[in-house]
PDB file of C-alpha atoms in Angstrom:
ATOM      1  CA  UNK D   1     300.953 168.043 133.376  1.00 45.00           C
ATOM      2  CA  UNK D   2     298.354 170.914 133.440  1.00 47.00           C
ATOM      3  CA  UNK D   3     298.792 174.043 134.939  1.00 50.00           C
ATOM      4  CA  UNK D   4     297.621 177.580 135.391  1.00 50.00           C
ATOM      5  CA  UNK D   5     297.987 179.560 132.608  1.00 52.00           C
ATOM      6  CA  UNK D   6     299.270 183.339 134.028  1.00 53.00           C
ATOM      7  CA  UNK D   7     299.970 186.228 131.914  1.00 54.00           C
ATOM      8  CA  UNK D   8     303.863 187.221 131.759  1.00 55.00           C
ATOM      9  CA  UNK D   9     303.070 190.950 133.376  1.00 58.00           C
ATOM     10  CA  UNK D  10     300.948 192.777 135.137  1.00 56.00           C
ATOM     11  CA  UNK D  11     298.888 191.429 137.939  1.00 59.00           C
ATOM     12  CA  UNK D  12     299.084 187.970 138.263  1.00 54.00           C
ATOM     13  CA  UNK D  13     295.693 186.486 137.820  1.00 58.00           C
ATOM     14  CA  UNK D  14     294.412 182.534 136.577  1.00 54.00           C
ATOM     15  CA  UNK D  15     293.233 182.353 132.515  1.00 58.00           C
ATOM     16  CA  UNK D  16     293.035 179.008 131.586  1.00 61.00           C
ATOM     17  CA  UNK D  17     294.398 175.679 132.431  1.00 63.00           C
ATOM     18  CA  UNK D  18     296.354 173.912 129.687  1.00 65.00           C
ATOM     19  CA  UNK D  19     297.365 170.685 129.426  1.00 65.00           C
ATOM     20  CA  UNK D  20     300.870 169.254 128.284  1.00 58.00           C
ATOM     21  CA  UNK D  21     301.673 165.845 129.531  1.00 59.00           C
ATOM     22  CA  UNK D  22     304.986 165.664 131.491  1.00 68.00           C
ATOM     23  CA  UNK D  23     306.021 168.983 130.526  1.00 73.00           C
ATOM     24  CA  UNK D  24     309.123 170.275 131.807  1.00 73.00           C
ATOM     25  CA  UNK D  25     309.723 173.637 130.711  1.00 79.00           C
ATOM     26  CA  UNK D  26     307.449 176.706 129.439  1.00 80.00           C
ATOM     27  CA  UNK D  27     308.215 180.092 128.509  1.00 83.00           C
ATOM     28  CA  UNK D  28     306.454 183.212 127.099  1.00 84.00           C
ATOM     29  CA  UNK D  29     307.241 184.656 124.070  1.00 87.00           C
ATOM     30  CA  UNK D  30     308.646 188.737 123.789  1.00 84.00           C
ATOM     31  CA  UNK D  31     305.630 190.302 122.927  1.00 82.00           C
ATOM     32  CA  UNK D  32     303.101 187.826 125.855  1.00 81.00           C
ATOM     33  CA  UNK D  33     300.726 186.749 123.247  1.00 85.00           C
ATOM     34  CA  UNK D  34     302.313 183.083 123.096  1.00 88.00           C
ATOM     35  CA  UNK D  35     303.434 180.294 125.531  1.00 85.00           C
ATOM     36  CA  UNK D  36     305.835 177.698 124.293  1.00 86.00           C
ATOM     37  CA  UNK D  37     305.560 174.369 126.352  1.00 82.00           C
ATOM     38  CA  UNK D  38     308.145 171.517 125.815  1.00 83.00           C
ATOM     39  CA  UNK D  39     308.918 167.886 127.527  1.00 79.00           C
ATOM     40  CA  UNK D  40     312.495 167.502 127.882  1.00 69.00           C
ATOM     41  CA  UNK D  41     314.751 164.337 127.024  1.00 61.00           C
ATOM     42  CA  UNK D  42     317.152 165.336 129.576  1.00 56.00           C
ATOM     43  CA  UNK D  43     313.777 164.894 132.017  1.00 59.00           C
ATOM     44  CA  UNK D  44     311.772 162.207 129.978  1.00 61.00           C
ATOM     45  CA  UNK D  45     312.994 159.849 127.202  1.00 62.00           C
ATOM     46  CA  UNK D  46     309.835 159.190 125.617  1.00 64.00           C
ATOM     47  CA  UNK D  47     307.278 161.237 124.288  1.00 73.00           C
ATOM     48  CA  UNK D  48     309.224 164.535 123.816  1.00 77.00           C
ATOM     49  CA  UNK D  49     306.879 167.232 121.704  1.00 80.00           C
ATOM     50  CA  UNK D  50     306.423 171.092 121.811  1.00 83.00           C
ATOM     51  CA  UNK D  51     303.269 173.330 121.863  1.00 84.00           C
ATOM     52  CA  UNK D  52     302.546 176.450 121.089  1.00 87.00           C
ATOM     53  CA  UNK D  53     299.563 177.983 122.733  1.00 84.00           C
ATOM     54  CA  UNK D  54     297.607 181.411 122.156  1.00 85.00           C
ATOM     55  CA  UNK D  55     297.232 183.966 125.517  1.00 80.00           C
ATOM     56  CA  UNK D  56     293.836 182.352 125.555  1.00 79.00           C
ATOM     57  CA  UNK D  57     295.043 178.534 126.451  1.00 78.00           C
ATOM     58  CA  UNK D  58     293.948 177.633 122.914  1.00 84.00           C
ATOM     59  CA  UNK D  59     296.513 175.116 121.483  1.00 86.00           C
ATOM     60  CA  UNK D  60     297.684 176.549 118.093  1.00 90.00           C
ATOM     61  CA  UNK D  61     300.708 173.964 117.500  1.00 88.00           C
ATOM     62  CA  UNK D  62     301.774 170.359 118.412  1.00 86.00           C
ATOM     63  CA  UNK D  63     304.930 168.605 117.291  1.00 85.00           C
ATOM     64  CA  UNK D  64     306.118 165.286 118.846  1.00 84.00           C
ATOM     65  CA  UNK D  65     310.155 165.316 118.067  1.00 79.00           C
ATOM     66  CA  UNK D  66     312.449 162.498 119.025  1.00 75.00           C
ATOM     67  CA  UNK D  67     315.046 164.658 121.164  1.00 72.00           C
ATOM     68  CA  UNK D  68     314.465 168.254 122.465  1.00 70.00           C
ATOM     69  CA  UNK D  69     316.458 169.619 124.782  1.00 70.00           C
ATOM     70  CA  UNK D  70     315.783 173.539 125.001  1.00 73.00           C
ATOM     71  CA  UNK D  71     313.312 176.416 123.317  1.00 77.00           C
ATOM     72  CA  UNK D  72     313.931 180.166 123.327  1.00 78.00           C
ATOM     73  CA  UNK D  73     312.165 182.475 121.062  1.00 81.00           C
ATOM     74  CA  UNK D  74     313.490 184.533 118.877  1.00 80.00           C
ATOM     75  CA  UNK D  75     313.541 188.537 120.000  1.00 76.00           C
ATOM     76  CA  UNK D  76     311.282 191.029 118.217  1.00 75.00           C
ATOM     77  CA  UNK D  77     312.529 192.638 115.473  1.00 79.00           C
ATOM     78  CA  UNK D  78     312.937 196.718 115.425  1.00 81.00           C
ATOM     79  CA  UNK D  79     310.201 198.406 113.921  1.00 80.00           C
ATOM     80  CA  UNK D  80     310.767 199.491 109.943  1.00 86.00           C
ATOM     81  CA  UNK D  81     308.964 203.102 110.777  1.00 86.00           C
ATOM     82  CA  UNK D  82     311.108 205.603 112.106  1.00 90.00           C
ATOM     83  CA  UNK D  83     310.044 207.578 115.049  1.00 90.00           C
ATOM     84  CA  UNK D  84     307.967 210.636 113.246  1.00 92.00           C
ATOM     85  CA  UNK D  85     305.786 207.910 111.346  1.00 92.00           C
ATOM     86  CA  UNK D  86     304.859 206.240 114.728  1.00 89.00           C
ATOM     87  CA  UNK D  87     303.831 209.656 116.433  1.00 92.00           C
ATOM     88  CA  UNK D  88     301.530 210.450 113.070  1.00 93.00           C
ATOM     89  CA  UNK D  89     299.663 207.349 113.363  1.00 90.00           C
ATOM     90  CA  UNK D  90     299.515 208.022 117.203  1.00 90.00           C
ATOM     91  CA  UNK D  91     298.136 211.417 116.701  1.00 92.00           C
ATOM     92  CA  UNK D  92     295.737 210.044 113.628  1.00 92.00           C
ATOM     93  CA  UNK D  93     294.569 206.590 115.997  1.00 89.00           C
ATOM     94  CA  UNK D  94     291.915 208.785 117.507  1.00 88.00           C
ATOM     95  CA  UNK D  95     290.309 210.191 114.478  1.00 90.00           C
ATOM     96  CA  UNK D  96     290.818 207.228 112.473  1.00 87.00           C
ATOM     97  CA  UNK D  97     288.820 205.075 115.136  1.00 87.00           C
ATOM     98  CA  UNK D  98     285.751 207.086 114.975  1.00 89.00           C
ATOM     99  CA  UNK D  99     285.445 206.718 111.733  1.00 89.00           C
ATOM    100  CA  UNK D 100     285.989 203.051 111.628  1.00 88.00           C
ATOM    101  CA  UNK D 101     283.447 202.745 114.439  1.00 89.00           C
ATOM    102  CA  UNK D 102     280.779 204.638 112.303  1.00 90.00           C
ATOM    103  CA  UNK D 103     281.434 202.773 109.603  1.00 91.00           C
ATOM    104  CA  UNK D 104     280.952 199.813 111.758  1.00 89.00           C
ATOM    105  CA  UNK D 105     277.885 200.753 113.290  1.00 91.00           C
ATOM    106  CA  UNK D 106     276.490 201.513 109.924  1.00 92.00           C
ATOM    107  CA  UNK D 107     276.886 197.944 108.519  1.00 91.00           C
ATOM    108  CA  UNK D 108     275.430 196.837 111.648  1.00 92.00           C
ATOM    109  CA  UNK D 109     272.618 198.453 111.513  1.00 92.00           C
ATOM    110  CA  UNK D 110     272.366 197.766 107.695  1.00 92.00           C
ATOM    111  CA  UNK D 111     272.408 193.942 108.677  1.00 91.00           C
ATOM    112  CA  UNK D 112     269.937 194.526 110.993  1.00 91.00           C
ATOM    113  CA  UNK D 113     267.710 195.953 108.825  1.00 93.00           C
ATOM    114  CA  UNK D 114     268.168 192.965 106.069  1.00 92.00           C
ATOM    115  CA  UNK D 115     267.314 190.985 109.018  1.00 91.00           C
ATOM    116  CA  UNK D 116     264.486 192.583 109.999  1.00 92.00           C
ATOM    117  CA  UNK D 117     263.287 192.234 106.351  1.00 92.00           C
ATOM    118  CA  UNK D 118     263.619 188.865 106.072  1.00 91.00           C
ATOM    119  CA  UNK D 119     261.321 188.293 109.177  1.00 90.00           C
ATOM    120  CA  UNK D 120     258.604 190.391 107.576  1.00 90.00           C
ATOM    121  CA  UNK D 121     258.880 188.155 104.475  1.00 89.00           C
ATOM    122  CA  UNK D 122     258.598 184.818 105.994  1.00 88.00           C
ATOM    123  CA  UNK D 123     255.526 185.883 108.031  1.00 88.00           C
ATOM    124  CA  UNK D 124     253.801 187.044 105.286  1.00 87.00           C
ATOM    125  CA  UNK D 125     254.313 183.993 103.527  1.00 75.00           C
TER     126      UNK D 125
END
C-alpha cells in the first residue's frame, strides 16, 4: 500500500508518500537515511519483493524474491578514528568550511562570468 513516509526521530512530520503494494513490514535503517519495505509470505503468497528507499521517498532498490519472511539491517560499524582524530577534525570543520565556501563562491562567480561572456558573444554576432 502507500503510506506516509516519517522520519525515525525528531518531530514527527509527513515527507513523502511511497508506494509498495501490499507491504507488510518497514523499518528504518541505524543511521535514518534509509527505509527498507518488504511484503511478507507469511501475509501474502504472491508477489513478495523488497525496497529500499532514500529519506527522500526516492526508490533506490527493487527485488521481487519468491519467499521473504523478515529484514533487519545490519548495525553500524565503530568508527576506525580514535577519539583525538574526531575532536581535530571537529575543531578544524569550522576553518576548513570557510575555505571550501570561498573556494566555492569563486568558481561560481568564475562561471558566471564565462556566462556572461558568452551572452556578449552571441549578441554581437
Amino acid at each position: 500500500g502507500s503510506g506516509p513516509f516519517v522520519p525515525p526521530q525528531g518531530k514527527m512530520q509527513l515527507l513523502v508518500s511511497v508506494e509498495h503494494p501490499m507491504v507488510t513490514k518497514g523499518e528504518w535503517d541505524p543511521s535514518g537515511r534509509y527505509f527498507c519495505s518488504m511484503t511478507s509470505f507469511h501475509q501474502q503468497e504472491m508477489d513478495n519483493q523488497w525496497m529500499i528507499w532514500s529519506v527522500n521517498g526516492v526508490k533506490l532498490f527493487e527485488q521481487k524474491i519468491r519467499m521473504t519472511s523478515h529484514i533487519s539491517w545490519r548495525p553500524l560499524a565503530p568508527s576506525l578514528m580514535v577519539e583525538e582524530e574526531l575532536k581535530k577534525i571537529q575543531q578544524d570543520l569550522p576553518k576548513k568550511s570557510k575555505v571550501y565556501v570561498k573556494e566555492a563562491l569563486k568558481k561560481q562567480k568564475d562561471a558566471n562570468i564565462k556566462e556572461e561572456e558568452k551572452k556578449k558573444r552571441r549578441l554581437q554576432k
